[in-house]
N, CA, C and O atoms as a GROMACS GRO file, in nm:
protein
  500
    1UNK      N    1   0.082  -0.117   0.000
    1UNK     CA    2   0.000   0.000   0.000
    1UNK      C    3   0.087   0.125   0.000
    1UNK      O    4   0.199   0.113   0.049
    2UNK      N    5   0.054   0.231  -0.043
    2UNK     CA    6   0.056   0.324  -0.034
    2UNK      C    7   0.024   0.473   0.105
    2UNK      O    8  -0.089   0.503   0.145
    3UNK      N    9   0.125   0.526   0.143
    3UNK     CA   10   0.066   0.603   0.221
    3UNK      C   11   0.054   0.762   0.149
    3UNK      O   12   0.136   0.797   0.064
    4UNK      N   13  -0.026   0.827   0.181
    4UNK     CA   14  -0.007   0.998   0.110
    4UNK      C   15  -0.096   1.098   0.272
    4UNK      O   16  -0.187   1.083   0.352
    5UNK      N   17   0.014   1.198   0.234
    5UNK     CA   18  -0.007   1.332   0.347
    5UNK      C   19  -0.040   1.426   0.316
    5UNK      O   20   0.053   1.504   0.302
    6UNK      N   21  -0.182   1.486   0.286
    6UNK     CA   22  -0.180   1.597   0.213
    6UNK      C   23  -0.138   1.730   0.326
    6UNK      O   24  -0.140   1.730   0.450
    7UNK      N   25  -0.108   1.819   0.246
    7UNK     CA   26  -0.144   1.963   0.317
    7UNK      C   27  -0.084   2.059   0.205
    7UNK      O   28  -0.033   2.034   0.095
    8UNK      N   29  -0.113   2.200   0.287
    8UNK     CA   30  -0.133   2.315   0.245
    8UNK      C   31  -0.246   2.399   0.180
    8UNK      O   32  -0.247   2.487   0.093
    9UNK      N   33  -0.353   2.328   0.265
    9UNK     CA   34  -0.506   2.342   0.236
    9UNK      C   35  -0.510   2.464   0.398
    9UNK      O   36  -0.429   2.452   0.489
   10UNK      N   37  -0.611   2.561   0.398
   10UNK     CA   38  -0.672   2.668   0.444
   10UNK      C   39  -0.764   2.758   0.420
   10UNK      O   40  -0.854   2.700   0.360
   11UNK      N   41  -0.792   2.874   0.434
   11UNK     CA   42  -0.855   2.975   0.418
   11UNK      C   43  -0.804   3.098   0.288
   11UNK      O   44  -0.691   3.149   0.286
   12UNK      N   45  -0.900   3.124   0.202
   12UNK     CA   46  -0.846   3.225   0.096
   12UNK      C   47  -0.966   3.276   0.062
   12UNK      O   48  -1.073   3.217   0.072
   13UNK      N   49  -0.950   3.384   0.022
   13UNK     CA   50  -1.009   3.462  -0.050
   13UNK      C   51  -1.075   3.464  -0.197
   13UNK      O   52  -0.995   3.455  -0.291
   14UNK      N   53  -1.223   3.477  -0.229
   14UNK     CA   54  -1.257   3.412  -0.360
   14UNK      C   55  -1.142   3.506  -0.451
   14UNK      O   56  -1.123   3.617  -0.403
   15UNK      N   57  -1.080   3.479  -0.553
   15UNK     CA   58  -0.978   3.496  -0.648
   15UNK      C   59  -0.827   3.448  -0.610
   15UNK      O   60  -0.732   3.438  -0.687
   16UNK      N   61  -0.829   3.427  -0.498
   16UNK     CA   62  -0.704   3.416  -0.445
   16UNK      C   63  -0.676   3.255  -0.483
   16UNK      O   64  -0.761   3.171  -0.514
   17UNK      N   65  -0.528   3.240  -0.470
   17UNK     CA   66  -0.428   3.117  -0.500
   17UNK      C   67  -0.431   3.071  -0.366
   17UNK      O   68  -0.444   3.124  -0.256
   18UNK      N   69  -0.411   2.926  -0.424
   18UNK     CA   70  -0.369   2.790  -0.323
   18UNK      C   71  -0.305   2.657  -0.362
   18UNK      O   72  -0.348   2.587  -0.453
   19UNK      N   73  -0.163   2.618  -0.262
   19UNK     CA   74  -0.087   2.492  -0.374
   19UNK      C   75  -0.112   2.374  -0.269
   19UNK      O   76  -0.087   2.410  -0.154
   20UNK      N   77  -0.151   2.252  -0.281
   20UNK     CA   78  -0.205   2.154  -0.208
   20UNK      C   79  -0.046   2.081  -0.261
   20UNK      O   80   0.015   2.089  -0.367
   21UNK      N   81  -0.019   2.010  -0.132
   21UNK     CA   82   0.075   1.913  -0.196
   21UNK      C   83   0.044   1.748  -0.134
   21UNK      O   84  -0.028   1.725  -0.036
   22UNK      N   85   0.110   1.649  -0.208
   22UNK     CA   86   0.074   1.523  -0.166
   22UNK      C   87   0.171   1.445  -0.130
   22UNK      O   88   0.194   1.384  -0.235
   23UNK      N   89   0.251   1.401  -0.044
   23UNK     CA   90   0.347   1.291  -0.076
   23UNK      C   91   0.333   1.206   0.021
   23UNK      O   92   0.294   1.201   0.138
   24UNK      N   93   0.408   1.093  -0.123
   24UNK     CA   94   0.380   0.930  -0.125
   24UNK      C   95   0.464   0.905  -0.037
   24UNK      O   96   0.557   0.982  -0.014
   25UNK      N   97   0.440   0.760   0.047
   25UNK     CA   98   0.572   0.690   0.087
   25UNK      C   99   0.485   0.558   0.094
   25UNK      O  100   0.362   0.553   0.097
   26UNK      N  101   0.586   0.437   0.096
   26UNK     CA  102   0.563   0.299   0.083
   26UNK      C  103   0.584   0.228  -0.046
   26UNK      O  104   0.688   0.220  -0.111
   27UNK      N  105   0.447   0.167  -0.076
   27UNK     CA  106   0.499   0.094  -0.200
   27UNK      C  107   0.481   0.168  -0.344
   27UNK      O  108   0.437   0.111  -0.444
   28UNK      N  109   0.522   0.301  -0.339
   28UNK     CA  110   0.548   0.386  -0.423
   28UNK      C  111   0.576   0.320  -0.594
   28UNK      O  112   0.528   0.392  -0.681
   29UNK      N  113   0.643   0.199  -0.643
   29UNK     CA  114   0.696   0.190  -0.753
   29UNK      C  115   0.545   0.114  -0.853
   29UNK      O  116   0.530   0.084  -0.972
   30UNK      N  117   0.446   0.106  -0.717
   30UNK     CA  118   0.357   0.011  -0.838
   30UNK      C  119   0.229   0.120  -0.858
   30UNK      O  120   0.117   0.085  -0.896
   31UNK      N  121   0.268   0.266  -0.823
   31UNK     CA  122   0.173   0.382  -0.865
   31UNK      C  123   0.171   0.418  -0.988
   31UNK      O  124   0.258   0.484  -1.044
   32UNK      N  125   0.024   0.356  -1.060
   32UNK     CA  126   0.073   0.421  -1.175
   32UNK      C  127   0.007   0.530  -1.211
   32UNK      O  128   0.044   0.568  -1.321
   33UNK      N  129  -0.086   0.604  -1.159
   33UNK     CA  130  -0.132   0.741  -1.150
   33UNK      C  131  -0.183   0.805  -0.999
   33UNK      O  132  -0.222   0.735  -0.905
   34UNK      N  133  -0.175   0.944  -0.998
   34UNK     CA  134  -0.201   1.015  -0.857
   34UNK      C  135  -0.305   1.105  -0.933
   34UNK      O  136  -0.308   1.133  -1.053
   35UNK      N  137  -0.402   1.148  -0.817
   35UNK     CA  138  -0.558   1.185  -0.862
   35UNK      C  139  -0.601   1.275  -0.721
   35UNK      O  140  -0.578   1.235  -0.607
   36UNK      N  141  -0.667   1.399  -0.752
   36UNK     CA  142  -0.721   1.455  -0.640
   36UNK      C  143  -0.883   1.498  -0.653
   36UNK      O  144  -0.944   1.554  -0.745
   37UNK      N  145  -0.922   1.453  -0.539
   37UNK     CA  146  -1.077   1.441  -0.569
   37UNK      C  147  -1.134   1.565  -0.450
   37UNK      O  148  -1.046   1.629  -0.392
   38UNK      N  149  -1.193   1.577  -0.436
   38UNK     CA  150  -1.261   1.694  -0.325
   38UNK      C  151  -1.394   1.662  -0.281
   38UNK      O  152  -1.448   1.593  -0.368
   39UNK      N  153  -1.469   1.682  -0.186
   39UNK     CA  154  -1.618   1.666  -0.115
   39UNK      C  155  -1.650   1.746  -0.039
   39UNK      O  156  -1.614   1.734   0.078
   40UNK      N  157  -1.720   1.842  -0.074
   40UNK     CA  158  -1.838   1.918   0.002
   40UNK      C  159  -1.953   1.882   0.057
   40UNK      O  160  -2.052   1.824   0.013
   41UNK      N  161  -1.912   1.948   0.214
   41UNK     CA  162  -2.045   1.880   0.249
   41UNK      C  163  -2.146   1.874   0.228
   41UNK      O  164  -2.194   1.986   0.215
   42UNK      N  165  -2.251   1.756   0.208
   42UNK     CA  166  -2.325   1.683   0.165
   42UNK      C  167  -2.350   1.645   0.038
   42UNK      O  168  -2.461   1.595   0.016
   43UNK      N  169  -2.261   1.658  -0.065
   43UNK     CA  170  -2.198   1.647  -0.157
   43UNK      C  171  -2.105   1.491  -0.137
   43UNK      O  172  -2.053   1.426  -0.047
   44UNK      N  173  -2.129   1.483  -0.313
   44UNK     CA  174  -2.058   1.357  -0.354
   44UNK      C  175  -1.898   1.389  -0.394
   44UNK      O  176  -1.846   1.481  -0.457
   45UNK      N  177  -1.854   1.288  -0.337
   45UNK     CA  178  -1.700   1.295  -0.392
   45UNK      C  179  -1.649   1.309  -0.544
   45UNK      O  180  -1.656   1.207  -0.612
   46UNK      N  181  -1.606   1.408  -0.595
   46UNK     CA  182  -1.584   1.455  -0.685
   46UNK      C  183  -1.409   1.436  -0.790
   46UNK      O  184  -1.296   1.456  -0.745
   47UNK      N  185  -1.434   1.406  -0.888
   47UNK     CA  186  -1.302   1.424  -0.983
   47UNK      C  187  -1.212   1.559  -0.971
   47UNK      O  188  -1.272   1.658  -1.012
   48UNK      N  189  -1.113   1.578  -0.935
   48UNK     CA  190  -1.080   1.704  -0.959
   48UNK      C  191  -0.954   1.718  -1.084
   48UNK      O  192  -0.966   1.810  -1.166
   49UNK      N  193  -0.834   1.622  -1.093
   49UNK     CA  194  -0.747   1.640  -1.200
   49UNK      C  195  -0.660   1.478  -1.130
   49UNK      O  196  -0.661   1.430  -1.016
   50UNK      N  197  -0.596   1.434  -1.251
   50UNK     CA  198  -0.524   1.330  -1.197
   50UNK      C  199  -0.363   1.368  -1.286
   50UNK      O  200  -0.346   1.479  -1.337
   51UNK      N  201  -0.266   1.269  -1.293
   51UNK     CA  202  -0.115   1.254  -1.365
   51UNK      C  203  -0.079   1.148  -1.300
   51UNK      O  204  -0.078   1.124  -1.179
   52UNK      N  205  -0.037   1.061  -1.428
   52UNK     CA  206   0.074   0.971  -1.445
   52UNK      C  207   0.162   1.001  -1.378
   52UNK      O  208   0.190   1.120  -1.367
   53UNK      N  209   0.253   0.879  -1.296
   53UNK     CA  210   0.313   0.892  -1.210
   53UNK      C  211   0.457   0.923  -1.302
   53UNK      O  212   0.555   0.986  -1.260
   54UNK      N  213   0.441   0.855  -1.454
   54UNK     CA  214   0.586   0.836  -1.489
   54UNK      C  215   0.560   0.931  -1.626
   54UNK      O  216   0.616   1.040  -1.636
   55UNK      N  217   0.482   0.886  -1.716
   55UNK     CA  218   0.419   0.997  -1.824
   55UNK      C  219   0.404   1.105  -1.797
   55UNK      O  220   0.444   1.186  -1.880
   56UNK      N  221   0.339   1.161  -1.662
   56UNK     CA  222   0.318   1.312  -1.677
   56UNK      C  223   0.178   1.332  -1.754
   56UNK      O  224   0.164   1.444  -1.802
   57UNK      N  225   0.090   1.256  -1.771
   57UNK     CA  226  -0.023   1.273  -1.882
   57UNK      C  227  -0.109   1.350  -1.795
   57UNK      O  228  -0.077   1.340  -1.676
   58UNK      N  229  -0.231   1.441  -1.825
   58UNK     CA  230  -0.254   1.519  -1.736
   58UNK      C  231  -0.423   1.503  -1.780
   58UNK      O  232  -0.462   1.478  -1.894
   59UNK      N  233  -0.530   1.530  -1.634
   59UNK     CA  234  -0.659   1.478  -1.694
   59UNK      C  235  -0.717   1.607  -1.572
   59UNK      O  236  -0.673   1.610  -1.458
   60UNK      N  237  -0.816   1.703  -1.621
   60UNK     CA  238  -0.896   1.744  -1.546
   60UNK      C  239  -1.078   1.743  -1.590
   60UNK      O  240  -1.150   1.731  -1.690
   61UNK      N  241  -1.092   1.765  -1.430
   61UNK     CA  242  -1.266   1.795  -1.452
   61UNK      C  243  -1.277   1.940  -1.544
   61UNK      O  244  -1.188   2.025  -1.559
   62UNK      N  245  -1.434   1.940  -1.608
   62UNK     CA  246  -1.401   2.046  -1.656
   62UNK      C  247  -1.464   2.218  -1.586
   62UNK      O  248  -1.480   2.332  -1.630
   63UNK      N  249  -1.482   2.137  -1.444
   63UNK     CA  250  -1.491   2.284  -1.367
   63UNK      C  251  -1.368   2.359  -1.328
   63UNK      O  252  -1.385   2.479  -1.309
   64UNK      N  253  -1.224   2.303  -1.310
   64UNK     CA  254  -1.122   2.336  -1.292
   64UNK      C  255  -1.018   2.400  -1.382
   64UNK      O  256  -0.919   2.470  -1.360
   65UNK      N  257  -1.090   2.340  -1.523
   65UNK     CA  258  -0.971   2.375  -1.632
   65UNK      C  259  -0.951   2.505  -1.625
   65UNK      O  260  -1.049   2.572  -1.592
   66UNK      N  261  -0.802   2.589  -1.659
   66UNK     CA  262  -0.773   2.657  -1.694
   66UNK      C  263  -0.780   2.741  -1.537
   66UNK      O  264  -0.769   2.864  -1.538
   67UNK      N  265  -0.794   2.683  -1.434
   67UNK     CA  266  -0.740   2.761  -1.295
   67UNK      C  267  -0.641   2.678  -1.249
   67UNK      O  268  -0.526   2.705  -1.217
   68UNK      N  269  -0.726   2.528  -1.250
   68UNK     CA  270  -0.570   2.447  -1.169
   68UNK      C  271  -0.450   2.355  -1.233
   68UNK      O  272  -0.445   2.316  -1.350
   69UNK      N  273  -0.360   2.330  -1.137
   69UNK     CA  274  -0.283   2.264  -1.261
   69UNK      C  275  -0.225   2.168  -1.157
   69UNK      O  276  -0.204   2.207  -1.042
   70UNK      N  277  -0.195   2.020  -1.203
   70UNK     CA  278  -0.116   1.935  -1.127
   70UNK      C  279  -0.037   1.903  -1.192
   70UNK      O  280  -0.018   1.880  -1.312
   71UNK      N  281   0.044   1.900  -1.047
   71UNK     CA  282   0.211   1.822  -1.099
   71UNK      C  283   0.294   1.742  -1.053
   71UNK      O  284   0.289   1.726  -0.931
   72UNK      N  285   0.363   1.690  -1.104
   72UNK     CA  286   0.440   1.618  -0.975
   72UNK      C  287   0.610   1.614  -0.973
   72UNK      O  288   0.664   1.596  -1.083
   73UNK      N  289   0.683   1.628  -0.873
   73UNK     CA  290   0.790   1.603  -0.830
   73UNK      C  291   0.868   1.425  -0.829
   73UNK      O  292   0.910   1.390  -0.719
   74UNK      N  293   0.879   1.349  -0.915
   74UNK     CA  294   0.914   1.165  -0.889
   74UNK      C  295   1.011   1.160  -0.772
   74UNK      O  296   0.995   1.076  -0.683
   75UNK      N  297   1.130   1.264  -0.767
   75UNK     CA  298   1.236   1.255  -0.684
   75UNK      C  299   1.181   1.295  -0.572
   75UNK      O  300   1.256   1.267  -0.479
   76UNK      N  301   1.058   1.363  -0.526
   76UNK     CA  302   1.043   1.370  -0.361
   76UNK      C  303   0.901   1.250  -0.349
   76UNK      O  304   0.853   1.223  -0.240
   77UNK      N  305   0.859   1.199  -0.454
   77UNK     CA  306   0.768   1.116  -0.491
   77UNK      C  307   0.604   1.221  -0.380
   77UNK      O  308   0.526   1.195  -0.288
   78UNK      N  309   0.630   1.315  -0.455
   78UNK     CA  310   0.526   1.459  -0.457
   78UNK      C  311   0.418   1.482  -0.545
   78UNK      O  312   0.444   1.415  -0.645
   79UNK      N  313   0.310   1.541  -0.563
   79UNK     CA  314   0.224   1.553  -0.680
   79UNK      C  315   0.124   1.699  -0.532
   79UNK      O  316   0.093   1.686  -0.413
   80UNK      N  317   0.109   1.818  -0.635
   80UNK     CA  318   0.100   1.900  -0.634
   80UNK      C  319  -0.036   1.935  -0.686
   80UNK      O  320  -0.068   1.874  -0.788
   81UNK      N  321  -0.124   2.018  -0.638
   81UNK     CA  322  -0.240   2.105  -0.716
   81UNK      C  323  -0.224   2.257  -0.708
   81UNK      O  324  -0.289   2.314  -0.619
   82UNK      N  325  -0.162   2.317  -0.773
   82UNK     CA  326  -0.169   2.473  -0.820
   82UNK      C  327  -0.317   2.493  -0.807
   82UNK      O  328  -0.386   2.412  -0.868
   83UNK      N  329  -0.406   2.630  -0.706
   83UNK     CA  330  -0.534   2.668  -0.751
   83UNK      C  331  -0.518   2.772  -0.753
   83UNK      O  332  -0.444   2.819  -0.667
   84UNK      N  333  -0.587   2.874  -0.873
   84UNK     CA  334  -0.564   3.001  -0.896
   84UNK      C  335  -0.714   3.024  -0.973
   84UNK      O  336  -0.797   2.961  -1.038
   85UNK      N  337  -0.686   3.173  -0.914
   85UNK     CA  338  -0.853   3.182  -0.941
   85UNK      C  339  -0.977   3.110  -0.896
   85UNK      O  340  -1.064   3.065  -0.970
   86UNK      N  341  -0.971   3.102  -0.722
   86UNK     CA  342  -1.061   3.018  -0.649
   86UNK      C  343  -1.197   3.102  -0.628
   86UNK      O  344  -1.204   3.220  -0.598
   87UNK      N  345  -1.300   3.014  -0.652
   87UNK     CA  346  -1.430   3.047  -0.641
   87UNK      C  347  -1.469   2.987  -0.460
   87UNK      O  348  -1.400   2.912  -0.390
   88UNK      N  349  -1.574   3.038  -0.432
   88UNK     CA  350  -1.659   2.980  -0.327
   88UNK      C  351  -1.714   2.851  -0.338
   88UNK      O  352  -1.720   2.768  -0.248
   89UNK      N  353  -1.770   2.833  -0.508
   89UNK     CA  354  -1.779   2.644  -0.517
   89UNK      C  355  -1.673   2.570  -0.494
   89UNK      O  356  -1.678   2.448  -0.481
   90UNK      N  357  -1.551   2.649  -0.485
   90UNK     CA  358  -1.410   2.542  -0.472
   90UNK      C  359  -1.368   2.455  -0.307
   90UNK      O  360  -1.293   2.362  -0.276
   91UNK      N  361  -1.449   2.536  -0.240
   91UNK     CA  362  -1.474   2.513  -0.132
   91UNK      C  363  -1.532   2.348  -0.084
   91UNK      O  364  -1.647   2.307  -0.104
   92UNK      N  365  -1.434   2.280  -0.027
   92UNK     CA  366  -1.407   2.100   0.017
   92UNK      C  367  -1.276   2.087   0.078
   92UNK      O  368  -1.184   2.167   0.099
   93UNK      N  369  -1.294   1.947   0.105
   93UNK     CA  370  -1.196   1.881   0.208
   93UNK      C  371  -1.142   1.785   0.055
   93UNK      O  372  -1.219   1.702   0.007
   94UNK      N  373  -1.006   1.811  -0.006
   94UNK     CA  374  -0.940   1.788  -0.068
   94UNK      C  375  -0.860   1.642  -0.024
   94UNK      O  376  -0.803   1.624   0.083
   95UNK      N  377  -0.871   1.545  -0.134
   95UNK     CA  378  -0.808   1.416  -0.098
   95UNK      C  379  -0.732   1.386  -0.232
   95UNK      O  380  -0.787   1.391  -0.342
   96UNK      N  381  -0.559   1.344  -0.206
   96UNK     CA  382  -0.500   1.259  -0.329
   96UNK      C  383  -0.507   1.174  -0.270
   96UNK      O  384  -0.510   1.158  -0.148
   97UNK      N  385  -0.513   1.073  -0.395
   97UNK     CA  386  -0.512   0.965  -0.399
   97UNK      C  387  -0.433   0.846  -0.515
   97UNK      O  388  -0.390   0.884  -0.624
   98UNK      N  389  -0.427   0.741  -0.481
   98UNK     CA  390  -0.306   0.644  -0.568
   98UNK      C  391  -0.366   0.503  -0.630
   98UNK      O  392  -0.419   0.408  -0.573
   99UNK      N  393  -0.336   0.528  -0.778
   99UNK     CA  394  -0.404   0.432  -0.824
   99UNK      C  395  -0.297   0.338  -0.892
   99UNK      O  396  -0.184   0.380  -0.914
  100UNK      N  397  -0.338   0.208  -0.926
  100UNK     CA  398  -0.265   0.097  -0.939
  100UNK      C  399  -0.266   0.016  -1.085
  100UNK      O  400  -0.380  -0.015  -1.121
  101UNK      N  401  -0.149  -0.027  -1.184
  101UNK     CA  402  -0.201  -0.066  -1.302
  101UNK      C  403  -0.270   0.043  -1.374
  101UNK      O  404  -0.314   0.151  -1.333
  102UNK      N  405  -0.270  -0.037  -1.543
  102UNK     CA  406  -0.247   0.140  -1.623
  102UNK      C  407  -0.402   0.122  -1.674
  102UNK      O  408  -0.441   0.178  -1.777
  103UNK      N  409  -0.481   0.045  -1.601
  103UNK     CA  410  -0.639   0.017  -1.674
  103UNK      C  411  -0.712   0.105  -1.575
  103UNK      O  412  -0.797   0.057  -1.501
  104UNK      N  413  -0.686   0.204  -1.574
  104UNK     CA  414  -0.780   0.311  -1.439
  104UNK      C  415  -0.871   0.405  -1.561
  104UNK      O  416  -0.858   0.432  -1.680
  105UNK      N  417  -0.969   0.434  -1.449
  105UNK     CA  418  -1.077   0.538  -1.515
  105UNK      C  419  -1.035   0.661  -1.452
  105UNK      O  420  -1.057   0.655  -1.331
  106UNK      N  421  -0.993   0.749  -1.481
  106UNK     CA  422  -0.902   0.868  -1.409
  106UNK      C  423  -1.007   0.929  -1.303
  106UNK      O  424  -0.985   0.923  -1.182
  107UNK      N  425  -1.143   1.000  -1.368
  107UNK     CA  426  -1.224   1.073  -1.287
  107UNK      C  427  -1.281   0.960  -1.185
  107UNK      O  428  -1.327   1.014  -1.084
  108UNK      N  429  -1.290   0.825  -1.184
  108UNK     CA  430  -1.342   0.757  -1.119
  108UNK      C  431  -1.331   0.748  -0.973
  108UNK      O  432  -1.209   0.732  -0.974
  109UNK      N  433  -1.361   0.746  -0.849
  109UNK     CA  434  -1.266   0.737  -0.753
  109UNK      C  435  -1.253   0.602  -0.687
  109UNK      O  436  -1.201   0.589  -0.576
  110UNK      N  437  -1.318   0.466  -0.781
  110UNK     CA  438  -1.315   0.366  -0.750
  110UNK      C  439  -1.154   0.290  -0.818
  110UNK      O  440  -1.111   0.176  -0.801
  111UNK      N  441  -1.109   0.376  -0.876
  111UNK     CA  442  -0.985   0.300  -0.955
  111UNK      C  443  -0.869   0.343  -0.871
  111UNK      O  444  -0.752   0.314  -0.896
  112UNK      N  445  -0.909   0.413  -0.772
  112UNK     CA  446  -0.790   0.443  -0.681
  112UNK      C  447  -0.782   0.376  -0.542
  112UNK      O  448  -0.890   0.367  -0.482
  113UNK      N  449  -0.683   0.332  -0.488
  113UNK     CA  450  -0.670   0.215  -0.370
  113UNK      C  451  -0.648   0.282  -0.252
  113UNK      O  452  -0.677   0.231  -0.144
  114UNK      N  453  -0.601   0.389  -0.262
  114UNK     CA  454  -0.483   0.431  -0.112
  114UNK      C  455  -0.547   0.586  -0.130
  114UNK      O  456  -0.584   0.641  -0.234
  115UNK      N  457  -0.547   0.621  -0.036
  115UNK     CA  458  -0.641   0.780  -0.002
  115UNK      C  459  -0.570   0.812   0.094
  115UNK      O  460  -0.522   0.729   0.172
  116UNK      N  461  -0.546   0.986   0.106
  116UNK     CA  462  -0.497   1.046   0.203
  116UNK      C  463  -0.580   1.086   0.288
  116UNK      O  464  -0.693   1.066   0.242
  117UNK      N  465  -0.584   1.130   0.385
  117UNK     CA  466  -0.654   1.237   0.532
  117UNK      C  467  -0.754   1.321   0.491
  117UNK      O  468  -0.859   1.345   0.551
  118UNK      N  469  -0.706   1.379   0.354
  118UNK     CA  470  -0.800   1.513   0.353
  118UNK      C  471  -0.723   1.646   0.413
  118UNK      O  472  -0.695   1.663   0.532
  119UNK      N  473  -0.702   1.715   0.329
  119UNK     CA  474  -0.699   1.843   0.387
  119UNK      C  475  -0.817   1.999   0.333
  119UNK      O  476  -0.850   2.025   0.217
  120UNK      N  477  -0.856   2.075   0.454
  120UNK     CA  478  -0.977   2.146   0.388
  120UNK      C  479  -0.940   2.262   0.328
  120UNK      O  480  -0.831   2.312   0.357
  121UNK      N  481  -1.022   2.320   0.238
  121UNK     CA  482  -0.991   2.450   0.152
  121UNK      C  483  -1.131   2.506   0.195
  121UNK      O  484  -1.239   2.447   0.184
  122UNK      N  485  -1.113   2.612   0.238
  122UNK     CA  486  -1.198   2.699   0.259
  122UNK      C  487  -1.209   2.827   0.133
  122UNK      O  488  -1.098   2.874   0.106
  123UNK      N  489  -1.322   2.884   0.058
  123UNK     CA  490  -1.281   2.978  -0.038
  123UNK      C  491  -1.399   3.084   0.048
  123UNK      O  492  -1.511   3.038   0.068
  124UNK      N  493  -1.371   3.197   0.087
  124UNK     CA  494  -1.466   3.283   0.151
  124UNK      C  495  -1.517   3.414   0.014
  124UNK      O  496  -1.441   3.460  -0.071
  125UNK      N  497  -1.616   3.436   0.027
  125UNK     CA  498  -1.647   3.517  -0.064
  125UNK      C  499  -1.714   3.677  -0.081
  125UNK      O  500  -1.731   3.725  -0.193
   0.00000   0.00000   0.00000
């Protein structure tokens, strides 16, 4: 398994920036994509953007395009969400997560095995 730690989730301002980071430790070499999903309360768990752990291939929802961007670091075995230009809908408890084998449904959150803590984003408006 996989372990992941998110943070750098808080409080911002609607327009304002926020960089979430994720890192892996454990059985790191059989990841073959990292994925961050979000849930508001009473709200369903949601797709937010995923990347190949080794490709770099890049997949977002299309409420995010063109504000956020993920990335990842292999050498700190890291994966990152850039948010810019945050709305008040952006507002959830943010989870990466680690998926296994290259037959995954990216937005899915059933193709992913290993889930982090959650960290929350608050967007005030």
């Amino acid at each position: 398994q996989v372990q992941l730690v998110e943070s750098g989730g808080g409080l911002v301002q609607a327009g304002g920036s926020l960089r979430l980071s994720c890192a892996a430790s454990g059985r790191t070499a059989s990841t073959y994509a990292m994925g961050w999903f979000r849930q508001a309360p009473g709200k369903e768990r949601e797709f937010v953007a995923a990347i190949t752990w080794s490709g770099g291939r890049l997949y977002y929802a299309d409420s995010v395009k063109g504000r956020f961007t993920i990335s990842r670091d292999n050498a700190k075995n890291t994966v990152y969400l850039q948010m810019n230009s945050l709305k008040p809908e952006d507002t959830a408890v943010y989870y990466c997560a680690a998926a296994h084998g290259p037959r995954v449904v990216y937005s899915y959150s059933g193709s992913y095995s290993d889930w982090g803590q959650g960290t929350q984003v608050t967007v005030s408006s």
